[in-house]
Coordinates of C-alpha atoms in Angstrom, one line a residue:
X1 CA -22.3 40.5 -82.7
X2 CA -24.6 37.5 -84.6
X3 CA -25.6 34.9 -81.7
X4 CA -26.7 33.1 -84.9
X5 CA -23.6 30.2 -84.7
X6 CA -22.5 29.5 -88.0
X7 CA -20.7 26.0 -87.2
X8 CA -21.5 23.7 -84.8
X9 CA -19.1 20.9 -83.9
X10 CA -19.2 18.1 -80.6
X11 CA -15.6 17.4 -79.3
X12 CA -15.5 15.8 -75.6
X13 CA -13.2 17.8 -72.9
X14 CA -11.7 16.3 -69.6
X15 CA -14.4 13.1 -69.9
X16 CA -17.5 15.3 -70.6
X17 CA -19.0 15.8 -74.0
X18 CA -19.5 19.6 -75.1
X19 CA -21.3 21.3 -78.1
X20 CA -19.0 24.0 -79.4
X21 CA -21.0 26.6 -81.4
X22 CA -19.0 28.9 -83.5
X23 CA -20.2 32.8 -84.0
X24 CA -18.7 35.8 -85.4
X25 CA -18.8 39.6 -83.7
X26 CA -18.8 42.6 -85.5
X27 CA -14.6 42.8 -85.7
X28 CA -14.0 40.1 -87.8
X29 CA -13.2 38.1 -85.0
X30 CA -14.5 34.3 -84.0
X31 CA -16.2 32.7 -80.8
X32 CA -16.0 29.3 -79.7
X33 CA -18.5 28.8 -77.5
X34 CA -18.4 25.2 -75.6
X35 CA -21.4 24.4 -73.7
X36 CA -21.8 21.0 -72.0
X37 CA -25.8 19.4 -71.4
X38 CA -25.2 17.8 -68.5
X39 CA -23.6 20.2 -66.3
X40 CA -24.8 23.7 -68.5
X41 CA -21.5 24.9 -67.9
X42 CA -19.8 27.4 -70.7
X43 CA -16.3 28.2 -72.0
X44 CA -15.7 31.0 -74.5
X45 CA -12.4 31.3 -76.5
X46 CA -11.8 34.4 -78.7
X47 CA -9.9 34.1 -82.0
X48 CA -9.1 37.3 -83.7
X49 CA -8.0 37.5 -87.5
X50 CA -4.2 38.3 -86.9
X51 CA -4.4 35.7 -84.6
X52 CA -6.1 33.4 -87.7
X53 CA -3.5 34.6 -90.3
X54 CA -0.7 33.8 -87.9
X55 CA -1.7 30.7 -87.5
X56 CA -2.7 29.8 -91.4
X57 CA 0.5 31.3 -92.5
X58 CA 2.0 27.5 -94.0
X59 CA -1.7 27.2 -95.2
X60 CA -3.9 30.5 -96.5
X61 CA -6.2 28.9 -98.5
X62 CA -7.6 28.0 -95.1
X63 CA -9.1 31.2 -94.6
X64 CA -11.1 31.1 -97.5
X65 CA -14.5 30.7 -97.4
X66 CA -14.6 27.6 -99.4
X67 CA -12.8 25.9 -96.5
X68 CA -14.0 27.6 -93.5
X69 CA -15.3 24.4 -92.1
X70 CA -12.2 22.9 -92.3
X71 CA -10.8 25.7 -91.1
X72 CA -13.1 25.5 -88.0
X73 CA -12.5 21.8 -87.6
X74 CA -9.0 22.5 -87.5
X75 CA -9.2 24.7 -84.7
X76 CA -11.5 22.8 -82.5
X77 CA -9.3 19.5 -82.7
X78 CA -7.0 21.9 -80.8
X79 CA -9.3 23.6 -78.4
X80 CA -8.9 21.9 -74.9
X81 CA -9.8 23.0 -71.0
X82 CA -6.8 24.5 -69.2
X83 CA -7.2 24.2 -65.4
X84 CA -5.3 27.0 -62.8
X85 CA -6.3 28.1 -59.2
X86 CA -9.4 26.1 -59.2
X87 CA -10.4 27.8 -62.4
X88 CA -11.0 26.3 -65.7
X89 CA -10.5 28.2 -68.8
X90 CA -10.9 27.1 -72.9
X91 CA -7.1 27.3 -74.8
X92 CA -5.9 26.6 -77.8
X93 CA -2.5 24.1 -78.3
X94 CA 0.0 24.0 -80.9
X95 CA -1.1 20.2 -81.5
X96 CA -4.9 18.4 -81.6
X97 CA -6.3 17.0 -78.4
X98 CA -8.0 14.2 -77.9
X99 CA -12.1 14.1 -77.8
X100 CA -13.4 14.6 -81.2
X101 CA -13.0 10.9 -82.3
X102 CA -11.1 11.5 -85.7
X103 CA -7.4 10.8 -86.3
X104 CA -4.6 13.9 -86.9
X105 CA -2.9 12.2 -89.1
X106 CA -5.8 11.5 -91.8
X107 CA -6.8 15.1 -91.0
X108 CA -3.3 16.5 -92.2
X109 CA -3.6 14.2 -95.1
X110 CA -7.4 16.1 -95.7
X111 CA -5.8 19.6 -95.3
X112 CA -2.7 18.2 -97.5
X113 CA -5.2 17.3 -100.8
X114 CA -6.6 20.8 -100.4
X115 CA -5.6 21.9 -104.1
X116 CA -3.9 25.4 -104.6
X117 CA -4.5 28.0 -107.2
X118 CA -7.5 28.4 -109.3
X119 CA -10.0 25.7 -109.1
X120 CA -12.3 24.3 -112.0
X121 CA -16.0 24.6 -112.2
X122 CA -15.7 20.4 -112.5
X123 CA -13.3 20.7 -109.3
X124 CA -15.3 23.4 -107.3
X125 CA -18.5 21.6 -108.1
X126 CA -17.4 18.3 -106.6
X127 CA -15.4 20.1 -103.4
X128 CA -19.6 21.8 -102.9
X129 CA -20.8 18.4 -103.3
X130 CA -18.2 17.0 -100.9
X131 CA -18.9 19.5 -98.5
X132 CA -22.9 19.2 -98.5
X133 CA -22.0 15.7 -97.9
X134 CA -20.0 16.2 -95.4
X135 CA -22.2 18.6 -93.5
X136 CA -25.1 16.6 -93.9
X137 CA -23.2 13.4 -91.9
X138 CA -22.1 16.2 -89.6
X139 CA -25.9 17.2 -89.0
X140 CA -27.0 13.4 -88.3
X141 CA -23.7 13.1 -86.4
X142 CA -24.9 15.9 -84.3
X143 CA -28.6 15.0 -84.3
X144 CA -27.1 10.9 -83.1
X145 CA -25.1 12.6 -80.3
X146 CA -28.2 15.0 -79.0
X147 CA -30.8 11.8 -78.9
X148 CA -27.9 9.7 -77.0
X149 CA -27.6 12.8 -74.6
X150 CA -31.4 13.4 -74.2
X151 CA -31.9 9.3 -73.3
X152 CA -28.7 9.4 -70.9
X153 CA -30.6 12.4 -69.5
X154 CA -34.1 10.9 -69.5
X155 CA -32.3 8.0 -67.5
X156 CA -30.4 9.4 -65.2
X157 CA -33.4 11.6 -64.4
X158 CA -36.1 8.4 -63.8
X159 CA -33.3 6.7 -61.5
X160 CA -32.5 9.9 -59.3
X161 CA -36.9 10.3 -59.2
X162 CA -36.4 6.4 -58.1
X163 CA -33.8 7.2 -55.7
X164 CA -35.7 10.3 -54.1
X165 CA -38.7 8.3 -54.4
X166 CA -37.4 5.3 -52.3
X167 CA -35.2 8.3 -49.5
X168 CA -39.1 9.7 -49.3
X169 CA -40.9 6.3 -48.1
X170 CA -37.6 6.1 -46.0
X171 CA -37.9 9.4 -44.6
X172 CA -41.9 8.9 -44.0
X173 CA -41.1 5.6 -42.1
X174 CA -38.6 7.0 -40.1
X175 CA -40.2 9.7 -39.3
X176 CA -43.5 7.8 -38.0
X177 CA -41.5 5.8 -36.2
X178 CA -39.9 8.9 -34.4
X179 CA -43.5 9.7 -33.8
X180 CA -44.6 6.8 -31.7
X181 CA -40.9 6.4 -30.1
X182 CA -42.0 10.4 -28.9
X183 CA -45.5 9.2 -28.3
X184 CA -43.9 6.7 -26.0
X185 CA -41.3 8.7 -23.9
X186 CA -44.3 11.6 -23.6
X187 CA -45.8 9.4 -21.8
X188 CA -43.1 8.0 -19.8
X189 CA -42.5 11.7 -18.6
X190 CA -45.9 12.6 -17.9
X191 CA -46.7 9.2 -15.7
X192 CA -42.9 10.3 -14.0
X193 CA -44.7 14.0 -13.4
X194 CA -47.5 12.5 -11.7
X195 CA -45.6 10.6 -9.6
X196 CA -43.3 13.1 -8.4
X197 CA -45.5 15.4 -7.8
X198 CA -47.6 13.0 -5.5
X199 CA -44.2 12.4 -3.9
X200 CA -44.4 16.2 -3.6
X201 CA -47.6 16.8 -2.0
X202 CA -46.7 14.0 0.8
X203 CA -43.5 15.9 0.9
X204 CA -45.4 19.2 1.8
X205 CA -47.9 17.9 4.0
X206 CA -45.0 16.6 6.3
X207 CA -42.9 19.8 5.7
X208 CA -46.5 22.0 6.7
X209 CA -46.6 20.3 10.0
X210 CA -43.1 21.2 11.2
X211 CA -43.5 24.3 10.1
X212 CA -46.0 25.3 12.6
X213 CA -44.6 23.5 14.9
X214 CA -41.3 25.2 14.5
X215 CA -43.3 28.5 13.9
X216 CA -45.0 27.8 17.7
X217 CA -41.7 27.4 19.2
X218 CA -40.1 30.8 17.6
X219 CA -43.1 32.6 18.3
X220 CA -42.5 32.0 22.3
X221 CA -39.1 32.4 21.6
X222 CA -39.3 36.1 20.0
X223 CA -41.4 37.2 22.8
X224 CA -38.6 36.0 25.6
X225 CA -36.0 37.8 23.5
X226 CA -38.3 40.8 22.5
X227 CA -39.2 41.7 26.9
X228 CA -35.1 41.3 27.3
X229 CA -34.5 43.4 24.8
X230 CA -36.7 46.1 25.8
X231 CA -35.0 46.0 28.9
X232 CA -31.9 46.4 27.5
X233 CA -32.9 48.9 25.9
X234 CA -33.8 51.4 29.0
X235 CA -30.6 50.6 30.2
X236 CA -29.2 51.5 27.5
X237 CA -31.1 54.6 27.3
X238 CA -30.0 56.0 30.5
X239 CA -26.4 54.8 29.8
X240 CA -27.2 57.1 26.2
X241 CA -28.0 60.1 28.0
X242 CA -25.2 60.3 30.1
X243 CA -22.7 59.4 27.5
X244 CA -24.4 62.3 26.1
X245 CA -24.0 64.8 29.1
X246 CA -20.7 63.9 28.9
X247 CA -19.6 64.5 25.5
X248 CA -21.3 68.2 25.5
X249 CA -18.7 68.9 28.0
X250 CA -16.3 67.7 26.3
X251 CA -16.7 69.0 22.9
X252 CA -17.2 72.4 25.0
X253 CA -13.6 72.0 26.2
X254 CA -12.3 71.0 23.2
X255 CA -13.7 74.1 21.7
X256 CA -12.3 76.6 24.4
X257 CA -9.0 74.2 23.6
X258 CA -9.4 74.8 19.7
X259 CA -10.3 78.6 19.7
X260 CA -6.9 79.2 21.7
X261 CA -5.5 77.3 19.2
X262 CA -6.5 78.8 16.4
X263 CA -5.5 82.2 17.5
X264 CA -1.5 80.9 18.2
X265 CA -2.2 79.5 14.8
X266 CA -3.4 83.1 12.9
X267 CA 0.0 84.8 15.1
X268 CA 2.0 82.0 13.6
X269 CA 1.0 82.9 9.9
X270 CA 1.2 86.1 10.4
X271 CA 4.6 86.0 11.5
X272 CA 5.5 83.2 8.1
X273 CA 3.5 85.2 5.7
X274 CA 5.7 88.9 6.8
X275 CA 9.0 86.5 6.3
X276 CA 7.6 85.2 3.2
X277 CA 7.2 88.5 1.3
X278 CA 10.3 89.2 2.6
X279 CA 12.3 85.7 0.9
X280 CA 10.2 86.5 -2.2
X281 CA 11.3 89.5 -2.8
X282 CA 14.8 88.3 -2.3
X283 CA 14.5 85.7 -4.9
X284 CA 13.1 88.4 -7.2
X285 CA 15.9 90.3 -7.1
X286 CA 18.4 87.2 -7.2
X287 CA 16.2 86.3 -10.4
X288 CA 17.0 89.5 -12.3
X289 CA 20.7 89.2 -12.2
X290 CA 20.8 85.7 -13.1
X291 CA 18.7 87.2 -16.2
X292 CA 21.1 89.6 -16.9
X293 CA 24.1 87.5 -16.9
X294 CA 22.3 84.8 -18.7
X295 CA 21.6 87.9 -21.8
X296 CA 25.3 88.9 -21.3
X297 CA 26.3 85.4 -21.8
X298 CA 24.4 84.7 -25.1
X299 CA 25.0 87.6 -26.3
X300 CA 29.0 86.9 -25.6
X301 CA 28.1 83.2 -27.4
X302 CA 26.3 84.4 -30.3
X303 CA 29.1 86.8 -31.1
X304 CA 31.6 84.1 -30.6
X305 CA 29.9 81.7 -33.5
X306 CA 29.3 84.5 -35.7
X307 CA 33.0 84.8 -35.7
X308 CA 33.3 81.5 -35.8
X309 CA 31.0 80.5 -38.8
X310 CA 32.3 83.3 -40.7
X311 CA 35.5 81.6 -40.4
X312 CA 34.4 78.8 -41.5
X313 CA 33.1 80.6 -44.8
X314 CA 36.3 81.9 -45.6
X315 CA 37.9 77.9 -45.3
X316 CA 35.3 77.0 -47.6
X317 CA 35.1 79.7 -50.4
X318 CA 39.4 79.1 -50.7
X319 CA 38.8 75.4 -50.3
X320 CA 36.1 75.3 -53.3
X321 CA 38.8 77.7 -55.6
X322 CA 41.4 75.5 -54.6
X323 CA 39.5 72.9 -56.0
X324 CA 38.1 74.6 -59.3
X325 CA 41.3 75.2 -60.1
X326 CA 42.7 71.6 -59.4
X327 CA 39.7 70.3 -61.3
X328 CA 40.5 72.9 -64.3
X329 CA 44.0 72.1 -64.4
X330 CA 43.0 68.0 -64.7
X331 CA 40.6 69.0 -67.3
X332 CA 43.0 70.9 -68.9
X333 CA 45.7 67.7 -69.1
X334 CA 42.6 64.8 -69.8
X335 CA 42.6 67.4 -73.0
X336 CA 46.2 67.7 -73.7
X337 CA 46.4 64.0 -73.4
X338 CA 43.5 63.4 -75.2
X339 CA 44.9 65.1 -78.6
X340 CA 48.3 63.8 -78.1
X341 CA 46.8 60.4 -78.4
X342 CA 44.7 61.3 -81.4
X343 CA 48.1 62.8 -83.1
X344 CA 49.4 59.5 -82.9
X345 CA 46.5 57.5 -84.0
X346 CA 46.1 59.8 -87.1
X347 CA 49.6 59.1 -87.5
X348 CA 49.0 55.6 -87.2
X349 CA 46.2 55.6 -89.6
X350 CA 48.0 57.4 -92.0
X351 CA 51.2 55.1 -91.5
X352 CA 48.8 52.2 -92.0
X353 CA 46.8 53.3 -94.8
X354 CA 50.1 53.8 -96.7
X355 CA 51.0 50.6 -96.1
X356 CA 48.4 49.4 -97.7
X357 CA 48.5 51.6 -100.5
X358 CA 52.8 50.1 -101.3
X359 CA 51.2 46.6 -100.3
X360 CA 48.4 47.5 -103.3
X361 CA 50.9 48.5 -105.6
X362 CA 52.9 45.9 -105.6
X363 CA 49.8 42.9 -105.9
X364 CA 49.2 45.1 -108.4
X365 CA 52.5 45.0 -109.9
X366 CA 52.7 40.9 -109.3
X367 CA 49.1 40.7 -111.1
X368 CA 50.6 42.2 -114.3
X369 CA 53.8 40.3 -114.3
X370 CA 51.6 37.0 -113.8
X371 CA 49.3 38.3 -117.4
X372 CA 52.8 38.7 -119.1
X373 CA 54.3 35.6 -118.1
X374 CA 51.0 33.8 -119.2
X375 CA 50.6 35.8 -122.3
X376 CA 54.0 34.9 -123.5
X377 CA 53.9 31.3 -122.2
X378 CA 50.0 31.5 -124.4
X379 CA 52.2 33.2 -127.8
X380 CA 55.2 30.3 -126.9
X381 CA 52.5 27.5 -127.1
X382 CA 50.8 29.5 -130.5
X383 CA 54.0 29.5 -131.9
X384 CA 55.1 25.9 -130.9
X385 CA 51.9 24.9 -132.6
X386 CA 52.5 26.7 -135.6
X387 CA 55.9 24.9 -136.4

């Protein structure tokens, strides 16, 4: 692929002016690439030859090289930005678009004096001149369109440097001014700190002194409450130990109580554990013959579909020859019908075919009476025209 563009051409697309370069990749194919210089944004639209011939089909001498700029120019005037989803894309229509500032009409009149066939050296010489001509307006055309773009640039650039210049001093002056409104409310706070804490210090000084004095009284409290409890405590003490004596001869009882217990408990169990070997056993037993008569059961039920399923079998093996030979004996009439109905259509065919043949015969036997009735009316007027 040559990034070397081999026609350049300025067309302006949904209000914005774009340079559309023109290049050619290494299967005969052409790019149009528009690029736009004030917001470098780029569009690329392929144009393969098939899709070229298809196109100059009504007019091949278009895709010679003599009139490849034409060609080109053609192309472009119908290049235009296709928007979808948010996404723009470069397409070509079936008619020219607005944006390249030259009428369709005169340029089907250009295409239209395009001569055909062999040219003259008188008539190829001019068409070179014509086109030198033409590409050297293009080139100041293009060179015009650059310089206005690069001074619409160079302005709009000095007024947005204006414009951040002037939202700078405004940003500087606000910020200063947020400076000394700070400044200001600093100090505000710290001559508010002062004077709480001052506030605070009276405040402690006054809380100090009730303190103690509060301390003072609870101290002569808590020594009232501290010689009663101690006394309540011996009392408590001796009430302890007795509580104490008491209990020991109590939980002693309840042990004597417990261990008699226990040992009416162990004859109980052993009693329930002789009876429980005893009604295990018994369900043992009772278990087995269920088992059995379960298996004798199955058994009796597994023999009983067996019987039943071959049964069944039998049904289905007469029920599927009854129908084989059903199905057989339809085929066998769809068959006989079939060539008794194509009996009578060759019967019909041949009926018809003969009646064409006698309908034949006798046009054919009208056409000759016809030539005798006109060859002797010809030999009645030679004869007539003799006398």
């Amino acid at each position: 692929m040559s990034d070397e563009p081999i026609f350049q051409h300025g067309k302006k697309l949904h209000h914005e002016y774009y340079f559309i370069n023109v290049t050619q990749d290494g299967n005969n194919a052409f790019l149009f690439n528009a690029y736009s210089p004030k917001t470098a944004l780029q569009f690329l639209y392929k144009m393969s030859l098939e899709e070229r011939q298809d196109l100059f089909q009504s007019q091949p001498e278009l895709l010679t090289d003599a009139f490849r700029d034409r060609m080109f120019e053609y192309i472009i005037e119908r290049l235009d930005l296709q928007v979808e989803d948010g996404m723009a894309q470069l397409v070509l229509r079936s008619e020219p678009t607005a944006g390249m500032g030259n009428d369709p009409a005169a340029n089907n009149k250009l295409v239209n004096k395009i001569p055909a066939g062999r040219l003259s050296y008188a008539e190829r010489m001019r068409l070179k001149r014509e086109n030198e001509l033409r590409e050297q307006q293009r080139e100041r055309n293009i060179q015009l369109k650059e310089e206005n773009l690069r001074r619409r640039f160079i302005e709009d650039l000095e007024l947005k440097k204006k414009q951040e210049a002037a939202k700078a001093a405004e940003r500087a002056e606000r910020i200063e001014r947020e400076k000394v409104e700070r400044k200001k409310a600093e100090e505000e706070e710290r001559q508010a700190k002062q004077q709480k804490a001052l506030q605070y210090l009276q405040k402690q000084d006054t809380r100090d002194t009730k303190i103690s004095e509060l301390e003072q009284k609870r101290s002569e409290r808590n020594f009232k409450e501290i010689s009663e409890i101690l006394e309540q405590a011996k009392r408590e003490k001796a009430d302890k130990e007795a509580r104490i004596q008491e209990a020991i001869a109590a939980r002693k009882e309840r042990e004597r109580v417990s261990a008699e217990n226990k040992a009416r408990e162990r004859e109980t169990m052993a009693v329930c554990d002789a009876k429980r070997e005893e009604n295990i056993q018994t369900r043992k037993l009772r278990q087995k013959e269920r088992e059995a008569e379960y298996l004798a059961s199955r058994a009796r039920t597994i023999e009983e579909n067996r019987a039943i399923i071959e049964e069944r079998n039998k049904q289905k093996a007469a029920w599927l020859e009854a129908e084989r030979l059903r199905k057989a004996e339809e085929l066998h009439a769809r068959r006989e019908k079939q060539q008794a109905w194509e009996s009578i259509e060759e019967q019909r065919l041949r009926k018809e075919l003969e009646r064409e043949k006698a309908r034949a015969l006798e046009e054919l036997e009208r056409v000759k009476m016809l030539k005798q009735t006109k060859t002797e009316q010809i030999a009645l007027e030679m004869e007539k025209k003799r006398k």
